[in-house]
Short mmCIF file of C-alpha atoms in Angstrom, two decimals:
data_model
loop_
_atom_site.label_atom_id
_atom_site.label_comp_id
_atom_site.label_asym_id
_atom_site.label_seq_id
_atom_site.Cartn_x
_atom_site.Cartn_y
_atom_site.Cartn_z
CA MET A 317 19.65 14.88 9.70
CA ILE A 318 20.64 11.50 11.14
CA LEU A 319 20.71 8.71 8.56
CA GLY A 320 20.75 5.08 9.61
CA ALA A 321 20.11 1.56 8.38
CA SER A 322 18.80 -1.65 9.86
CA SER A 323 21.36 -4.20 11.01
CA PHE A 324 20.44 -6.59 8.19
CA ALA A 325 21.76 -4.10 5.60
CA GLY A 326 25.41 -4.88 6.35
CA SER A 327 28.06 -5.19 9.03
CA PHE A 328 28.37 -2.53 11.71
CA SER A 329 31.61 -1.30 10.16
CA ASP A 330 30.07 -1.08 6.69
CA ILE A 331 27.07 0.85 8.01
CA ALA A 332 29.36 3.18 9.97
CA SER A 333 31.31 3.95 6.79
CA GLU A 334 28.18 5.48 5.22
CA LEU A 335 25.79 6.47 8.02
CA GLN A 336 25.47 7.68 11.58
CA SER A 337 23.10 5.10 13.07
CA VAL A 338 22.15 1.43 13.09
CA GLU A 339 18.81 -0.11 14.07
CA LEU A 340 19.34 -3.38 15.91
CA TYR A 341 16.70 -5.69 14.46
CA MET A 342 16.17 -7.98 17.43
CA PRO A 343 14.19 -10.80 15.73
CA LYS A 344 16.98 -11.51 13.25
CA LEU A 345 20.15 -10.76 15.19
CA GLY A 346 20.47 -14.43 16.10
CA VAL A 347 20.35 -13.64 19.80
CA TYR A 348 17.27 -15.75 20.61
CA LYS A 349 16.85 -19.52 20.83
CA ASP A 350 13.47 -20.95 21.82
CA SER A 351 12.42 -17.46 22.98
CA VAL A 352 15.38 -17.22 25.37
CA LEU A 353 17.91 -14.41 24.98
CA GLN A 354 21.38 -15.83 24.37
CA LYS A 355 23.39 -13.36 26.41
CA ASP A 356 26.79 -14.58 25.26
CA ILE A 357 25.86 -14.03 21.61
CA LEU A 358 24.41 -10.62 22.43
CA GLU A 359 27.56 -9.57 24.28
CA SER A 360 29.70 -10.62 21.32
CA LEU A 361 27.57 -8.47 19.00
CA LEU A 362 27.76 -5.53 21.38
CA ASP A 363 31.55 -5.85 21.50
CA GLU A 364 31.57 -5.60 17.72
CA LEU A 365 29.17 -2.65 17.83
CA SER A 366 31.41 -0.82 20.31
CA THR A 367 34.13 -0.55 17.66
CA ALA A 368 31.81 1.41 15.33
CA ASP A 369 30.88 5.05 15.86
CA LEU A 370 27.12 4.63 15.56
CA LYS A 371 24.01 5.87 17.29
CA THR A 372 21.43 3.14 17.84
CA SER A 373 17.74 2.40 17.75
CA ILE A 374 16.09 -0.94 18.52
CA HIS A 375 13.43 -2.85 16.58
CA ALA A 376 11.59 -5.03 19.08
CA PRO A 377 10.08 -8.45 18.23
CA TYR A 378 6.68 -8.33 16.53
CA PHE A 379 4.02 -10.45 14.81
CA ALA A 380 4.79 -11.97 11.41
CA ASP A 381 3.34 -15.05 9.76
CA VAL A 382 5.99 -15.66 7.10
CA PRO A 383 8.59 -18.45 6.82
CA THR A 384 11.52 -16.04 7.18
CA TYR A 385 10.42 -14.77 10.60
CA PRO A 386 11.49 -16.80 13.67
CA LYS A 387 8.40 -18.22 15.39
CA ASP A 388 9.92 -18.11 18.86
CA VAL A 389 9.89 -14.30 18.94
CA VAL A 390 6.38 -13.61 17.65
CA VAL A 391 4.70 -10.81 19.63
CA ASP A 392 1.16 -9.51 19.08
CA VAL A 393 0.83 -6.34 21.15
CA ALA A 394 -2.94 -6.80 21.31
CA SER A 395 -2.54 -10.25 22.88
CA MET A 396 0.37 -10.43 25.29
CA GLY A 397 1.33 -12.90 27.99
CA GLU A 398 4.37 -13.26 30.22
CA ARG A 399 6.65 -14.37 27.35
CA GLU A 400 5.66 -11.46 25.10
CA PHE A 401 6.16 -8.87 27.82
CA ARG A 402 9.58 -10.34 28.61
CA LEU A 403 10.65 -10.15 24.96
CA ILE A 404 9.72 -6.48 24.66
CA ARG A 405 11.23 -5.64 28.04
CA GLU A 406 14.52 -7.16 26.93
CA SER A 407 14.53 -4.69 24.04
CA ILE A 408 13.73 -1.87 26.47
CA GLU A 409 16.59 -2.93 28.75
CA LEU A 410 19.02 -3.08 25.82
CA ALA A 411 17.94 0.35 24.60
CA SER A 412 18.50 1.78 28.07
CA ARG A 413 21.96 0.23 28.23
CA LEU A 414 22.98 1.58 24.82
CA GLY A 415 21.31 4.97 25.13
CA SER A 416 19.25 4.17 22.03
CA GLN A 417 17.01 6.92 20.69
CA VAL A 418 13.89 4.80 20.27
CA ILE A 419 12.45 1.27 20.40
CA VAL A 420 10.19 0.45 17.47
CA LEU A 421 7.01 -1.51 18.23
CA HIS A 422 4.52 -2.92 15.75
CA PRO A 423 0.84 -2.45 16.58
CA GLY A 424 -1.43 -5.35 17.47
CA ARG A 425 -3.69 -7.55 15.41
CA PHE A 426 -7.46 -8.00 15.29
CA GLU A 427 -7.55 -11.54 13.93
CA CYS A 428 -8.88 -12.85 17.21
CA GLU A 429 -12.15 -13.86 18.80
CA ASP A 430 -12.83 -10.28 19.84
CA ASP A 431 -13.95 -7.48 17.56
CA ARG A 432 -11.60 -4.79 16.28
CA GLU A 433 -12.40 -2.29 19.04
CA SER A 434 -11.80 -4.87 21.77
CA CYS A 435 -8.44 -5.75 20.24
CA PHE A 436 -7.58 -2.04 19.94
CA ASN A 437 -8.39 -1.53 23.64
CA LYS A 438 -6.28 -4.53 24.66
CA MET A 439 -3.40 -3.16 22.62
CA VAL A 440 -3.71 0.24 24.32
CA SER A 441 -3.76 -1.42 27.75
CA ASN A 442 -0.58 -3.37 26.96
CA LEU A 443 1.10 -0.28 25.51
CA LYS A 444 0.37 1.61 28.73
CA THR A 445 2.23 -1.08 30.66
CA LEU A 446 5.16 -0.97 28.22
CA ALA A 447 5.24 2.84 28.24
CA SER A 448 5.52 2.71 32.04
CA ASP A 449 8.43 0.27 31.68
CA ALA A 450 10.01 2.61 29.14
CA GLU A 451 9.63 5.55 31.51
CA ASP A 452 11.34 3.59 34.29
CA SER A 453 14.22 2.83 31.91
CA GLY A 454 14.47 6.34 30.46
CA VAL A 455 13.71 5.31 26.87
CA VAL A 456 11.06 6.08 24.24
CA LEU A 457 8.82 3.70 22.28
CA GLY A 458 7.72 4.40 18.72
CA LEU A 459 4.51 2.70 17.55
CA GLU A 460 4.84 2.00 13.82
CA ASN A 461 2.10 2.32 11.22
CA LYS A 462 1.59 -0.94 9.34
CA GLU A 463 0.71 -1.44 5.68
CA GLY A 464 -2.97 -1.35 4.75
CA THR A 465 -2.46 -4.01 2.07
CA SER A 466 -2.11 -6.64 4.79
CA THR A 467 -5.22 -7.86 6.59
CA GLY A 468 -5.47 -8.05 10.35
CA ASN A 469 -3.18 -5.17 11.30
CA LEU A 470 -4.29 -2.38 13.59
CA CYS A 471 -2.94 1.14 13.07
CA CYS A 472 -2.45 1.08 9.30
CA ASP A 473 -4.37 4.33 9.13
CA ALA A 474 -2.66 7.44 10.50
CA THR A 475 -5.78 8.50 12.40
CA GLU A 476 -6.04 5.17 14.24
CA LEU A 477 -2.35 5.20 15.12
CA VAL A 478 -2.58 8.73 16.51
CA ARG A 479 -5.67 7.66 18.44
CA ALA A 480 -3.66 4.84 20.05
CA VAL A 481 -0.77 7.16 20.98
CA LYS A 482 -3.17 9.67 22.51
CA ALA A 483 -5.02 6.92 24.41
CA VAL A 484 -1.78 5.73 26.01
CA ASN A 485 -1.00 9.36 26.88
CA SER A 486 2.66 8.92 27.81
CA ASP A 487 5.73 10.99 27.01
CA ASN A 488 7.48 7.64 26.50
CA LEU A 489 5.29 6.51 23.59
CA GLY A 490 5.29 8.27 20.24
CA ALA A 491 4.97 7.17 16.61
CA THR A 492 7.36 5.60 14.13
CA PHE A 493 6.42 6.92 10.70
CA ASP A 494 7.05 4.17 8.16
CA ILE A 495 6.78 5.89 4.79
CA GLY A 496 6.88 2.60 2.86
CA HIS A 497 3.94 1.18 4.79
CA ALA A 498 2.08 4.47 4.45
CA ASN A 499 2.59 4.45 0.68
CA LEU A 500 0.91 1.06 0.48
CA THR A 501 -1.95 2.20 2.70
CA CYS A 502 -2.38 5.24 0.46
CA GLY A 503 -2.29 3.18 -2.73
CA GLY A 504 0.72 5.06 -4.07
CA ASP A 505 -1.17 8.40 -4.06
CA THR A 506 1.32 11.14 -3.12
CA ASP A 507 -1.35 13.61 -1.98
CA LYS A 508 -2.80 11.01 0.40
CA LEU A 509 0.70 10.11 1.58
CA ARG A 510 1.46 13.76 2.32
CA GLN A 511 -1.74 14.07 4.37
CA PHE A 512 -0.84 10.85 6.17
CA ALA A 513 2.50 12.39 7.17
CA LYS A 514 0.82 15.61 8.31
CA THR A 515 -1.59 13.67 10.51
CA MET A 516 1.24 11.82 12.24
CA ALA A 517 3.85 14.58 12.26
CA SER A 518 3.44 15.99 15.77
CA HIS A 519 3.77 12.50 17.30
CA VAL A 520 6.73 11.17 15.27
CA VAL A 521 9.79 10.07 17.24
CA HIS A 522 11.37 7.87 14.56
CA VAL A 523 11.19 7.32 10.78
CA HIS A 524 11.50 4.16 8.67
CA VAL A 525 12.45 4.65 5.03
CA HIS A 526 12.13 2.15 2.18
CA ASP A 527 10.35 2.03 -1.17
CA ASN A 528 7.66 0.05 -3.00
CA ASP A 529 5.21 0.45 -5.88
CA GLY A 530 2.24 1.39 -3.72
CA VAL A 531 0.18 -1.69 -4.66
CA TRP A 532 -0.55 -5.12 -3.23
CA THR A 533 1.46 -8.03 -4.58
CA GLY A 534 1.47 -11.69 -3.67
CA GLU A 535 4.89 -11.31 -2.07
CA TYR A 536 4.78 -9.63 1.36
CA ASP A 537 1.58 -7.79 0.39
CA GLY A 538 3.65 -5.37 -1.69
CA ASP A 539 5.95 -4.46 1.21
CA GLN A 540 9.07 -4.82 -0.92
CA HIS A 541 11.56 -2.79 1.15
CA LEU A 542 13.31 -1.48 -1.94
CA ALA A 543 16.04 1.13 -1.88
CA PRO A 544 14.59 4.65 -1.63
CA GLY A 545 14.27 5.82 -5.23
CA ALA A 546 13.58 2.34 -6.65
CA GLY A 547 9.79 2.57 -6.22
CA THR A 548 7.10 5.22 -6.50
CA ILE A 549 7.47 7.20 -3.26
CA ASP A 550 8.01 10.96 -3.40
CA TYR A 551 10.37 11.50 -0.46
CA THR A 552 9.76 15.24 -0.33
CA VAL A 553 6.75 14.11 1.74
CA LEU A 554 9.21 13.80 4.63
CA LYS A 555 9.47 17.59 4.66
CA GLU A 556 6.06 17.56 6.36
CA LEU A 557 7.92 16.52 9.50
CA GLU A 558 10.06 19.66 9.41
CA ASP A 559 7.17 21.80 10.64
CA GLU A 560 7.28 19.74 13.82
CA THR A 561 11.10 20.12 13.96
CA TYR A 562 11.71 16.39 13.78
CA ASN A 563 15.42 15.81 14.46
CA GLY A 564 15.54 12.05 14.93
CA ILE A 565 16.78 9.17 12.81
CA PHE A 566 15.75 8.38 9.24
CA ASN A 567 16.38 4.63 9.29
CA MET A 568 16.59 2.82 5.96
CA GLU A 569 15.02 -0.65 6.15
CA VAL A 570 16.85 -2.11 3.15
CA PHE A 571 18.79 -5.30 2.53
CA SER A 572 22.20 -4.29 1.17
CA MET A 573 24.82 -1.59 1.32
CA ASP A 574 24.19 -0.83 -2.34
CA ASP A 575 20.60 -0.03 -1.36
CA VAL A 576 21.91 2.09 1.50
CA ARG A 577 24.05 4.17 -0.84
CA THR A 578 21.19 4.59 -3.33
CA GLY A 579 18.80 5.55 -0.55
CA LYS A 580 21.24 7.98 1.00
CA ALA A 581 21.55 9.89 -2.26
CA THR A 582 17.77 9.85 -2.79
CA LEU A 583 17.02 11.21 0.67
CA LYS A 584 19.64 13.94 0.56
CA LYS A 585 18.29 15.16 -2.76
CA ALA A 586 14.66 15.06 -1.63
CA LEU A 587 15.38 16.88 1.64
CA ASN A 588 17.92 19.32 0.18
CA VAL A 589 20.78 18.35 2.50
#
């Protein structure tokens, strides 16, 4: 079992003191200015990372319409131009350089002039291009399920996400199972959440772990990113991945080292490790 945390949870040294892996959260690493990668800042961060004994994964830029997300790195995978492809390819190149286990991608949006199916097909076409890039670089992409409490997202439902992965049909594209997002999609129903995990299990290459109350709220559509154990999720659901011998990273998307320590204890108890 490989436990990790996102880079916004603490310093690399703090994360290394508790866990085995860090997920480099590209939109908020401070390495972009006006959509341009600041290579000197990135190199400084990588120097710091090199002093910590940590495996890595990468969270690529994505779409978000909230004040806390930098507008210059917005990427909608269903509507990509030259800038968007460059941003994702920079994450792919970094993952190849670091030997990262996976690059997390968010699915596309259907708030466009086209209907949902047209947007889905555009997303699949773009993912095929990115999967080919990933193959050339020797890395793997993980398409993440989004929360069903937020409007406009594709691939909130496990069946639609699996459909997208199958349509791309590449060994270099699998699924990132986000249990917090799935809990919101399932309305906090553990039986539905367990079935969600079963549906995705054979395609999972990465796991995101955080907690919530399983209901929509006015703040981030209920996507609270609480410490595992602070919400309503039954983390024994993650055992559904064991039948598919998942041996990748369980990355905690939480905001403090206190949350990391709480989540670590919760996960170990739930998974009997």
